[in-house]
């Protein structure tokens, strides 16, 4: 499989002339940096070609806000906050997207006949001469934070707006008479632009911490959405992207080694790419819809740091009991929940907890999401007959102590897992059920004999992911009485929090996620109920009464009382 590098390389890095600009002197005069810090940043600037203030910020010597304030005071330039600024469409249209993306500056208004332009780099004077000549207007510069400008550009001009602008121009040229070598060169330019467009979409998804990219064709438009912290949101792509829907899908198919001519059948593939030293695995699913082909890309960061069990969000009691389960010599431990709820992360954290020189662990996965030191990992290959079930039978000949199966999907895999546990192996796996008690009835529905489930299953961890309140805009608030559900316990003096929305969290009030866990530990009563094929609700009641089942909803409310999340978010992720 080919690894694709999608780092965008600027045509020519800008360099400060320190004597002419004096940004270092400005910061020194204000006591924001020291001489040795300036020397270190200057050496770093010469090595990388980046702006001096960028080097100072990256090295941690000064904040971007302090740099912006110092420049504004030195040149008597006003500083604007772009986050809540409303700009009219006619003002936005005064500059072409291509120039906005190139110069990283945005028009925000008019003042006495002059066009107000927000920039984070007022030293590029030749760039603003270009703006004055292009618009025929005087240019009045104001300062804005660099991240705010980038967000403003994505919001108002769209992700990859400059590339779409170039593509539109190319198509307009194509519609005129172009022949011979010119047509060939134009075709090559279009191919390069499409590559750049798809790369931009993937880079934006990675920057925004998206776990999935949804490309959805409709009759009159192409929707592109990112799933961030478990919730879908629009990518902010200009409407002109609809003209290139076929080119986008074809480019993704080429990257995933899929058949670009096949538009009638679903196809699945994989892309491995590198960005800023990190490796990402993209699982691609293409399905024909009535108005074109829909594409979903699942993004996995293969070089992400491994979590420890303590970092996942388990309650102390659940963590203690899970620790007792994962050191048992044999049996099956299941982690259940919907797609994308962090089941694999929990299993990996559990494996790293118990793997040592005395323990041999083998996994069989689809795909191998993280590389775990000291663990033998196998990637299934159905096309050559290597499935979960067949691979598991071969694994047993390698004398493992612990086995991890990526997912129990069918009766064959379930029976193989049971046999492995009954022959003295500890087996970890995942199952798609709504809660922990549902895993027992799911195995029975698959066709596993009740006595095998009762004798092999030791515990089931049900989980969800809950959005955290953004730390940057977190503040206390007092909910209305109607916001409290009947089963929410309110101790006296309870203080609740919410996020007001800011740049860090894309105005959502949430940033990042934490796990919610319910743990079912099998006891004699629950084993007997499995033998009689009792339903999940009955098993849950008995287990809760015996103290052998904690509930997801209670775990969610605990996070609310701890100030980690909000009541609406806990209700969204759990059920009564």
Coordinates of C-alpha atoms in Angstrom, one line a residue:
X1 CA 0.0 0.0 0.0
X2 CA 1.4 3.4 -1.0
X3 CA 1.9 6.0 1.7
X4 CA 0.9 9.5 0.6
X5 CA 2.5 12.6 2.0
X6 CA 0.1 15.5 2.0
X7 CA 2.1 18.3 3.7
X8 CA 1.5 21.5 1.9
X9 CA 4.8 23.2 1.0
X10 CA 4.7 27.0 0.4
X11 CA 6.3 28.1 -2.9
X12 CA 8.8 30.3 -1.1
X13 CA 9.1 30.7 2.7
X14 CA 9.0 34.4 3.8
X15 CA 12.0 35.6 5.8
X16 CA 12.2 38.6 8.0
X17 CA 15.0 41.1 7.6
X18 CA 15.7 41.7 11.2
X19 CA 17.5 45.0 10.7
X20 CA 14.6 46.4 8.7
X21 CA 11.7 45.0 10.7
X22 CA 13.0 45.1 14.2
X23 CA 10.4 42.7 15.6
X24 CA 13.1 41.3 17.9
X25 CA 13.9 44.8 19.1
X26 CA 10.3 45.6 19.7
X27 CA 9.8 42.5 21.9
X28 CA 13.1 43.2 23.7
X29 CA 12.2 46.8 24.5
X30 CA 8.9 45.6 26.1
X31 CA 10.7 43.0 28.2
X32 CA 8.8 40.2 26.6
X33 CA 11.9 38.2 25.6
X34 CA 15.6 38.0 26.6
X35 CA 18.7 38.5 24.4
X36 CA 19.6 34.8 24.6
X37 CA 16.0 33.8 23.6
X38 CA 16.2 36.2 20.6
X39 CA 19.5 34.7 19.5
X40 CA 18.1 31.2 19.8
X41 CA 15.0 32.1 17.8
X42 CA 17.1 33.9 15.1
X43 CA 19.2 30.7 14.7
X44 CA 16.0 28.7 14.4
X45 CA 14.6 31.2 11.9
X46 CA 17.7 30.8 9.7
X47 CA 17.3 27.1 9.8
X48 CA 13.6 26.9 9.0
X49 CA 12.9 30.1 7.0
X50 CA 9.9 30.9 9.2
X51 CA 9.0 34.3 10.6
X52 CA 11.0 35.3 13.7
X53 CA 7.9 35.8 15.8
X54 CA 6.7 32.4 14.8
X55 CA 9.9 30.9 16.0
X56 CA 9.7 32.8 19.3
X57 CA 6.1 31.6 19.9
X58 CA 6.9 28.0 18.9
X59 CA 9.9 27.9 21.3
X60 CA 7.6 29.1 24.0
X61 CA 9.4 32.4 24.7
X62 CA 6.4 34.6 24.1
X63 CA 2.7 34.2 23.3
X64 CA 1.1 35.1 19.9
X65 CA -1.2 37.5 21.7
X66 CA 1.8 39.4 23.3
X67 CA 3.5 39.6 19.9
X68 CA 0.3 41.0 18.2
X69 CA -0.1 43.6 21.0
X70 CA 3.5 44.7 20.7
X71 CA 3.3 45.1 16.9
X72 CA 0.0 47.0 17.2
X73 CA 1.5 49.4 19.8
X74 CA 4.7 49.9 17.8
X75 CA 2.9 50.8 14.6
X76 CA -0.2 52.3 16.1
X77 CA -2.4 49.7 14.3
X78 CA -5.7 48.8 15.8
X79 CA -6.2 45.1 16.8
X80 CA -9.6 43.5 15.8
X81 CA -11.3 40.3 17.0
X82 CA -12.6 38.5 14.0
X83 CA -14.5 35.9 15.9
X84 CA -17.8 37.8 16.2
X85 CA -17.3 40.2 13.3
X86 CA -20.1 40.3 10.6
X87 CA -18.8 41.2 7.2
X88 CA -21.0 42.0 4.2
X89 CA -20.8 39.8 1.1
X90 CA -19.9 42.8 -1.1
X91 CA -16.9 43.5 1.1
X92 CA -15.8 39.8 1.0
X93 CA -16.0 39.9 -2.8
X94 CA -13.5 42.8 -3.1
X95 CA -10.6 40.3 -3.0
X96 CA -10.5 37.0 -5.0
X97 CA -10.1 33.9 -2.8
X98 CA -6.8 33.0 -4.5
X99 CA -5.3 36.3 -3.2
X100 CA -6.9 35.9 0.3
X101 CA -5.4 32.4 0.7
X102 CA -2.0 33.5 -0.7
X103 CA -1.5 36.6 1.4
X104 CA -3.5 35.4 4.5
X105 CA -5.3 38.7 4.8
X106 CA -9.1 39.4 4.7
X107 CA -11.2 42.5 3.8
X108 CA -13.5 43.4 6.8
X109 CA -15.0 46.8 5.9
X110 CA -14.7 50.3 4.4
X111 CA -13.6 53.5 6.2
X112 CA -13.7 56.8 4.4
X113 CA -13.2 55.2 1.0
X114 CA -10.4 53.0 2.2
X115 CA -10.7 49.2 2.3
X116 CA -10.0 47.8 5.7
X117 CA -7.8 44.7 5.5
X118 CA -7.0 42.5 8.5
X119 CA -3.5 40.9 8.5
X120 CA -1.2 39.2 11.0
X121 CA 1.9 40.2 9.0
X122 CA 2.1 44.0 8.3
X123 CA 5.7 43.8 7.2
X124 CA 4.9 42.4 3.7
X125 CA 4.4 45.8 2.2
X126 CA 4.7 44.6 -1.4
X127 CA 1.7 42.4 -0.8
X128 CA -0.5 45.3 0.1
X129 CA 0.7 47.3 -2.9
X130 CA -0.7 44.4 -4.9
X131 CA -4.0 44.7 -3.1
X132 CA -4.1 48.5 -3.7
X133 CA -3.5 48.0 -7.4
X134 CA -6.0 45.2 -7.7
X135 CA -8.9 47.0 -5.9
X136 CA -8.1 50.6 -7.0
X137 CA -8.7 51.6 -3.4
X138 CA -6.6 52.8 -0.5
X139 CA -5.7 50.0 2.0
X140 CA -6.1 50.5 5.7
X141 CA -4.4 47.7 7.7
X142 CA -5.6 46.4 11.0
X143 CA -4.1 43.5 13.0
X144 CA -5.7 40.2 13.8
X145 CA -4.6 36.9 15.4
X146 CA -3.2 34.5 12.8
X147 CA -5.4 31.6 13.9
X148 CA -8.5 33.9 13.8
X149 CA -7.6 34.9 10.2
X150 CA -7.3 31.3 9.1
X151 CA -10.6 30.4 10.7
X152 CA -12.2 33.5 9.1
X153 CA -10.9 32.5 5.7
X154 CA -12.2 28.9 6.1
X155 CA -15.6 30.2 7.3
X156 CA -16.2 32.8 4.6
X157 CA -14.1 31.5 1.6
X158 CA -14.3 27.8 2.4
X159 CA -11.9 25.0 2.8
X160 CA -9.6 24.9 -0.3
X161 CA -11.4 28.0 -1.6
X162 CA -8.2 29.1 -3.5
X163 CA -7.9 25.7 -5.2
X164 CA -11.6 25.8 -6.2
X165 CA -11.1 29.3 -7.6
X166 CA -8.2 28.0 -9.7
X167 CA -10.2 25.0 -10.9
X168 CA -13.2 27.2 -11.9
X169 CA -10.8 29.4 -13.9
X170 CA -9.4 26.3 -15.6
X171 CA -12.8 25.1 -16.6
X172 CA -13.7 28.4 -18.0
X173 CA -10.6 28.3 -20.2
X174 CA -11.4 24.8 -21.2
X175 CA -14.8 25.9 -22.5
X176 CA -13.0 28.2 -25.0
X177 CA -11.0 26.8 -27.9
X178 CA -7.8 25.2 -26.6
X179 CA -6.0 22.6 -28.6
X180 CA -2.8 20.7 -28.9
X181 CA 0.0 21.1 -26.4
X182 CA -2.0 23.8 -24.5
X183 CA -4.9 21.4 -23.9
X184 CA -2.4 18.8 -22.6
X185 CA -0.8 21.3 -20.2
X186 CA -4.2 22.4 -19.0
X187 CA -5.3 18.8 -18.3
X188 CA -2.1 18.3 -16.2
X189 CA -2.9 21.5 -14.3
X190 CA -6.4 20.4 -13.6
X191 CA -5.1 17.0 -12.3
X192 CA -2.6 18.9 -10.0
X193 CA -5.4 21.1 -8.7
X194 CA -7.7 18.2 -7.9
X195 CA -4.9 16.5 -6.0
X196 CA -4.3 19.7 -4.1
X197 CA -8.1 20.1 -3.4
X198 CA -8.4 16.5 -1.9
X199 CA -5.2 17.1 0.1
X200 CA -6.6 20.3 1.5
X201 CA -9.8 18.6 2.6
X202 CA -7.9 15.8 4.4
X203 CA -5.5 18.3 6.0
X204 CA -8.4 20.4 7.3
X205 CA -10.0 17.2 8.7
X206 CA -6.8 16.4 10.6
X207 CA -6.4 19.9 11.8
X208 CA -9.9 19.9 13.2
X209 CA -9.4 16.6 15.0
X210 CA -12.1 14.9 12.8
X211 CA -12.6 11.2 13.1
X212 CA -14.6 10.9 9.9
X213 CA -15.1 12.8 6.6
X214 CA -18.5 12.4 4.9
X215 CA -18.8 13.3 1.2
X216 CA -22.5 13.2 0.3
X217 CA -23.9 13.9 -3.2
X218 CA -27.3 15.5 -3.6
X219 CA -29.2 16.6 -6.6
X220 CA -28.0 20.2 -6.6
X221 CA -25.0 20.2 -4.3
X222 CA -22.2 18.2 -2.7
X223 CA -22.1 18.2 1.1
X224 CA -18.8 17.6 2.9
X225 CA -19.1 17.2 6.7
X226 CA -16.6 16.3 9.5
X227 CA -17.4 14.3 12.6
X228 CA -15.6 16.1 15.4
X229 CA -16.0 14.9 19.0
X230 CA -18.7 12.5 17.8
X231 CA -20.9 15.2 16.2
X232 CA -21.2 16.0 12.5
X233 CA -20.6 19.6 11.3
X234 CA -20.2 21.2 7.9
X235 CA -16.7 21.5 6.5
X236 CA -17.3 25.0 5.2
X237 CA -16.5 24.2 1.6
X238 CA -17.7 26.7 -1.1
X239 CA -20.7 25.7 -3.2
X240 CA -18.5 25.6 -6.3
X241 CA -17.1 22.2 -5.0
X242 CA -20.3 20.6 -6.5
X243 CA -18.8 21.0 -10.0
X244 CA -15.9 18.8 -9.1
X245 CA -17.7 16.0 -7.3
X246 CA -16.7 13.3 -9.8
X247 CA -13.0 14.5 -9.8
X248 CA -12.9 14.4 -6.0
X249 CA -14.3 10.8 -5.8
X250 CA -12.0 9.6 -8.6
X251 CA -9.0 11.1 -6.8
X252 CA -9.9 9.3 -3.6
X253 CA -10.4 6.1 -5.4
X254 CA -7.0 6.4 -7.0
X255 CA -5.4 7.0 -3.6
X256 CA -7.2 3.9 -2.2
X257 CA -6.3 1.7 -5.2
X258 CA -10.0 1.3 -6.1
X259 CA -11.6 0.8 -9.5
X260 CA -12.5 4.3 -10.7
X261 CA -14.6 2.9 -13.6
X262 CA -16.8 0.9 -11.2
X263 CA -19.7 3.2 -10.1
X264 CA -22.5 0.6 -9.6
X265 CA -21.1 -1.4 -6.6
X266 CA -19.8 -0.4 -3.1
X267 CA -16.1 -0.4 -2.7
X268 CA -13.8 -0.4 0.4
X269 CA -10.2 0.6 0.5
X270 CA -7.5 2.2 2.6
X271 CA -5.1 5.1 2.3
X272 CA -2.0 5.6 4.5
X273 CA -0.7 9.1 4.6
X274 CA 1.9 11.2 6.5
X275 CA 1.5 14.7 7.8
X276 CA 4.0 16.5 10.0
X277 CA 5.8 13.3 11.0
X278 CA 2.5 11.5 11.9
X279 CA 1.1 8.6 10.1
X280 CA -2.7 8.3 9.5
X281 CA -4.7 5.4 8.3
X282 CA -7.8 6.3 6.3
X283 CA -10.5 3.6 5.8
X284 CA -12.5 4.4 2.7
X285 CA -16.0 3.4 1.9
X286 CA -17.6 4.3 -1.5
X287 CA -21.3 3.6 -2.0
X288 CA -23.4 4.5 -5.1
X289 CA -26.2 6.9 -4.3
X290 CA -29.0 8.1 -6.6
X291 CA -27.2 11.4 -7.3
X292 CA -23.6 10.0 -7.4
X293 CA -21.2 8.2 -5.2
X294 CA -21.1 8.8 -1.5
X295 CA -17.7 8.5 0.3
X296 CA -16.9 8.2 4.0
X297 CA -13.3 8.3 5.3
X298 CA -12.5 7.1 8.8
X299 CA -9.3 8.7 10.1
X300 CA -7.0 6.8 12.5
X301 CA -3.9 8.4 13.9
X302 CA -1.5 5.4 13.9
X303 CA 1.2 7.3 15.8
X304 CA -1.1 8.7 18.5
X305 CA 0.1 8.2 22.0
X306 CA -1.3 5.2 23.8
X307 CA -3.7 5.9 26.7
X308 CA -3.4 4.4 30.1
X309 CA -6.5 3.0 31.7
X310 CA -6.5 5.8 34.3
X311 CA -6.7 8.4 31.6
X312 CA -9.9 7.0 29.9
X313 CA -12.4 8.2 32.5
X314 CA -13.3 5.0 34.4
X315 CA -14.7 5.5 37.9
X316 CA -12.3 4.2 40.5
X317 CA -14.5 1.3 41.5
X318 CA -14.8 0.2 37.8
X319 CA -11.1 0.5 37.3
X320 CA -10.3 -1.6 40.3
X321 CA -12.7 -4.4 39.2
X322 CA -11.5 -4.3 35.6
X323 CA -8.0 -4.6 36.8
X324 CA -9.0 -7.8 38.7
X325 CA -10.6 -9.2 35.5
X326 CA -7.7 -8.5 33.1
X327 CA -5.3 -10.6 35.2
X328 CA -7.4 -13.7 35.2
X329 CA -5.8 -16.7 33.5
X330 CA -8.7 -17.5 31.2
X331 CA -12.1 -16.4 30.1
X332 CA -13.6 -13.8 27.8
X333 CA -13.7 -10.1 28.4
X334 CA -15.9 -8.0 26.1
X335 CA -16.0 -4.3 25.4
X336 CA -19.3 -3.2 23.8
X337 CA -20.8 -0.1 22.3
X338 CA -21.5 1.6 18.9
X339 CA -19.0 2.3 16.2
X340 CA -16.4 5.0 17.2
X341 CA -17.0 4.9 21.0
X342 CA -13.4 4.0 21.8
X343 CA -13.7 0.2 22.3
X344 CA -10.3 -0.5 20.7
X345 CA -8.6 2.2 22.8
X346 CA -9.9 0.5 25.9
X347 CA -8.6 -2.9 24.8
X348 CA -5.2 -1.5 23.8
X349 CA -4.9 0.2 27.2
X350 CA -5.8 -3.1 28.9
X351 CA -3.2 -5.0 26.9
X352 CA -0.4 -2.6 27.7
X353 CA -1.4 -2.9 31.4
X354 CA -0.8 -6.7 31.5
X355 CA 1.8 -7.4 28.8
X356 CA 5.3 -8.2 30.2
X357 CA 8.2 -10.6 29.6
X358 CA 6.1 -13.4 31.3
X359 CA 3.0 -12.8 29.1
X360 CA 2.7 -13.5 25.4
X361 CA -0.1 -11.6 23.7
X362 CA -1.3 -11.9 20.1
X363 CA -3.9 -9.8 18.4
X364 CA -5.9 -10.3 15.2
X365 CA -7.4 -7.0 14.0
X366 CA -9.1 -5.2 11.1
X367 CA -7.2 -2.9 10.8
X368 CA -4.3 -2.8 13.2
X369 CA -5.0 0.7 14.6
X370 CA -2.1 1.1 17.0
X371 CA 1.3 -0.6 17.2
X372 CA 1.8 -2.0 20.7
X373 CA 5.4 -2.8 21.8
X374 CA 5.7 -6.4 23.0
X375 CA 2.5 -7.5 21.4
X376 CA 2.3 -9.8 18.2
X377 CA -0.3 -8.1 15.9
X378 CA -2.0 -9.7 12.9
X379 CA -3.9 -7.9 10.1
X380 CA -6.7 -10.0 8.7
X381 CA -6.8 -10.5 4.9
X382 CA -10.2 -12.0 3.9
X383 CA -9.1 -12.1 0.2
X384 CA -6.5 -14.8 1.1
X385 CA -8.7 -16.6 3.7
X386 CA -7.2 -15.0 6.8
X387 CA -10.3 -14.1 8.8
X388 CA -10.9 -13.6 12.5
X389 CA -12.0 -17.2 12.9
X390 CA -9.3 -18.9 10.8
X391 CA -6.6 -16.6 12.3
X392 CA -7.7 -17.4 15.8
X393 CA -7.3 -21.1 15.2
X394 CA -3.7 -20.6 14.0
X395 CA -3.0 -18.2 16.9
X396 CA -3.6 -21.0 19.4
X397 CA -0.6 -23.0 18.0
X398 CA 1.7 -20.1 19.0
X399 CA 1.1 -20.7 22.7
X400 CA -0.3 -17.3 23.7
X401 CA -1.4 -16.3 27.2
X402 CA -3.7 -13.5 26.0
X403 CA -5.5 -13.0 22.7
X404 CA -7.3 -10.0 21.4
X405 CA -9.8 -10.3 18.6
X406 CA -10.7 -7.1 16.9
X407 CA -14.4 -7.9 16.8
X408 CA -16.8 -10.8 17.1
X409 CA -18.9 -10.6 14.0
X410 CA -20.3 -14.0 13.5
X411 CA -21.0 -17.4 15.1
X412 CA -17.7 -18.9 13.8
X413 CA -15.6 -16.2 15.4
X414 CA -17.7 -16.4 18.6
X415 CA -17.3 -20.2 18.9
X416 CA -13.6 -19.9 18.3
X417 CA -13.3 -17.3 21.0
X418 CA -15.2 -19.5 23.5
X419 CA -13.0 -22.5 22.7
X420 CA -9.9 -20.4 23.2
X421 CA -11.1 -19.3 26.6
X422 CA -12.0 -22.8 27.7
X423 CA -8.6 -24.1 26.8
X424 CA -6.8 -21.7 29.2
X425 CA -6.5 -18.4 27.4
X426 CA -7.7 -14.9 28.3
X427 CA -9.6 -13.5 25.3
X428 CA -10.3 -9.8 24.8
X429 CA -12.8 -8.7 22.1
X430 CA -15.5 -6.2 21.1
X431 CA -19.1 -6.5 20.3
X432 CA -21.7 -4.1 18.9
X433 CA -24.4 -3.8 21.5
X434 CA -26.1 -0.9 23.2
X435 CA -25.1 -1.9 26.7
X436 CA -23.2 -4.5 28.7
X437 CA -26.1 -6.9 29.5
X438 CA -27.0 -6.9 25.8
X439 CA -23.7 -8.6 25.0
X440 CA -25.0 -11.8 26.7
X441 CA -28.2 -12.0 24.6
X442 CA -26.3 -11.0 21.5
X443 CA -24.0 -14.1 21.8
X444 CA -27.0 -16.3 22.3
X445 CA -28.7 -14.7 19.2
X446 CA -25.6 -15.5 17.2
X447 CA -26.1 -19.2 18.1
X448 CA -23.6 -19.8 20.8
X449 CA -24.8 -22.4 23.3
X450 CA -26.0 -20.9 26.6
X451 CA -23.8 -23.1 28.7
X452 CA -20.7 -22.0 26.7
X453 CA -21.6 -18.3 27.2
X454 CA -22.2 -18.9 30.9
X455 CA -19.0 -20.8 31.5
X456 CA -16.6 -18.6 29.4
X457 CA -17.7 -15.0 29.9
X458 CA -16.2 -13.2 32.8
X459 CA -17.1 -9.6 32.3
X460 CA -18.5 -7.0 29.9
X461 CA -17.6 -3.4 29.7
X462 CA -20.1 -1.1 28.0
X463 CA -18.9 2.3 26.9
X464 CA -19.7 5.6 25.3
X465 CA -17.7 8.8 24.6
X466 CA -18.9 12.0 26.1
X467 CA -17.9 15.5 25.0
X468 CA -15.8 17.5 27.5
X469 CA -16.6 21.1 28.3
X470 CA -14.0 23.3 26.6
X471 CA -11.5 24.6 29.2
X472 CA -11.0 27.8 27.3
X473 CA -14.6 29.0 27.7
X474 CA -15.8 27.0 30.7
X475 CA -17.9 28.9 33.2
X476 CA -20.3 28.2 36.0
X477 CA -24.0 28.5 35.4
X478 CA -27.3 27.7 37.1
X479 CA -29.6 25.4 35.0
X480 CA -33.4 25.8 35.1
X481 CA -35.3 23.3 37.2
X482 CA -36.8 21.8 34.0
X483 CA -33.3 20.9 32.8
X484 CA -32.8 18.3 35.6
X485 CA -34.0 14.8 34.7
X486 CA -35.9 13.0 37.4
X487 CA -33.1 10.5 38.1
X488 CA -30.4 13.2 38.5
X489 CA -29.3 13.5 42.2
X490 CA -28.5 17.1 43.2
X491 CA -26.4 17.4 46.4
X492 CA -26.6 20.7 48.3
X493 CA -24.2 23.3 47.0
X494 CA -23.7 21.6 43.6
X495 CA -22.1 23.9 41.0
X496 CA -22.6 23.0 37.3
X497 CA -20.6 24.3 34.3
X498 CA -21.0 24.8 30.6
X499 CA -18.9 26.2 27.7
X500 CA -20.0 29.5 26.2
X501 CA -18.2 28.8 22.8
X502 CA -14.9 30.1 21.6
X503 CA -12.3 29.7 18.9
X504 CA -10.7 26.7 20.5
X505 CA -13.9 24.7 20.4
X506 CA -15.4 26.0 17.1
X507 CA -18.1 27.8 19.2
X508 CA -19.6 24.5 20.4
X509 CA -18.6 24.8 24.0
X510 CA -17.0 21.3 23.9
X511 CA -13.5 20.2 23.1
X512 CA -12.3 16.6 23.4
X513 CA -14.0 13.6 24.8
X514 CA -14.0 11.3 27.9
X515 CA -15.1 7.7 28.3
X516 CA -18.3 6.6 30.1
X517 CA -18.2 3.0 31.3
X518 CA -20.6 0.5 32.8
X519 CA -19.1 -2.8 34.0
X520 CA -21.0 -6.1 34.3
X521 CA -19.1 -8.7 36.3
X522 CA -20.6 -12.2 35.9
X523 CA -21.8 -13.9 39.0
X524 CA -23.7 -17.1 39.7
X525 CA -27.1 -15.5 39.3
X526 CA -26.3 -13.9 35.9
X527 CA -24.8 -17.2 34.7
X528 CA -28.0 -19.1 35.7
X529 CA -30.1 -16.4 33.8
X530 CA -28.0 -16.9 30.7
X531 CA -28.7 -20.6 30.9
X532 CA -32.4 -19.9 31.0
X533 CA -32.0 -17.3 28.1
X534 CA -33.4 -14.4 30.2
X535 CA -33.5 -11.0 28.4
X536 CA -31.0 -8.2 28.9
X537 CA -33.3 -6.1 31.0
X538 CA -33.9 -8.9 33.5
X539 CA -30.2 -9.6 33.7
X540 CA -29.5 -5.9 34.2
X541 CA -32.0 -5.6 37.1
X542 CA -30.5 -8.6 38.9
X543 CA -26.9 -7.5 38.4
X544 CA -27.6 -3.9 39.6
X545 CA -29.3 -5.3 42.7
X546 CA -26.3 -7.5 43.4
X547 CA -23.8 -4.7 42.9
X548 CA -22.3 -6.3 39.9
X549 CA -23.4 -3.8 37.3
X550 CA -22.8 0.0 37.1
X551 CA -24.9 2.0 34.6
X552 CA -23.8 4.3 31.9
X553 CA -26.3 6.9 32.8
X554 CA -25.1 7.1 36.4
X555 CA -21.5 7.4 35.1
X556 CA -22.7 10.3 32.8
X557 CA -24.3 12.1 35.7
X558 CA -21.1 11.7 37.8
X559 CA -19.2 13.5 35.0
X560 CA -21.8 16.3 35.2
X561 CA -21.4 16.7 38.9
X562 CA -17.6 16.7 38.5
X563 CA -17.8 19.6 36.1
X564 CA -16.6 17.6 33.2
X565 CA -19.7 17.8 30.9
X566 CA -23.2 19.1 30.8
X567 CA -26.6 17.6 31.6
X568 CA -27.8 17.7 27.9
X569 CA -24.6 16.0 26.8
X570 CA -25.0 13.2 29.4
X571 CA -28.6 12.7 28.3
X572 CA -27.5 12.6 24.6
X573 CA -25.0 9.8 25.2
X574 CA -27.0 7.7 27.6
X575 CA -30.5 6.4 28.1
X576 CA -32.6 5.9 31.2

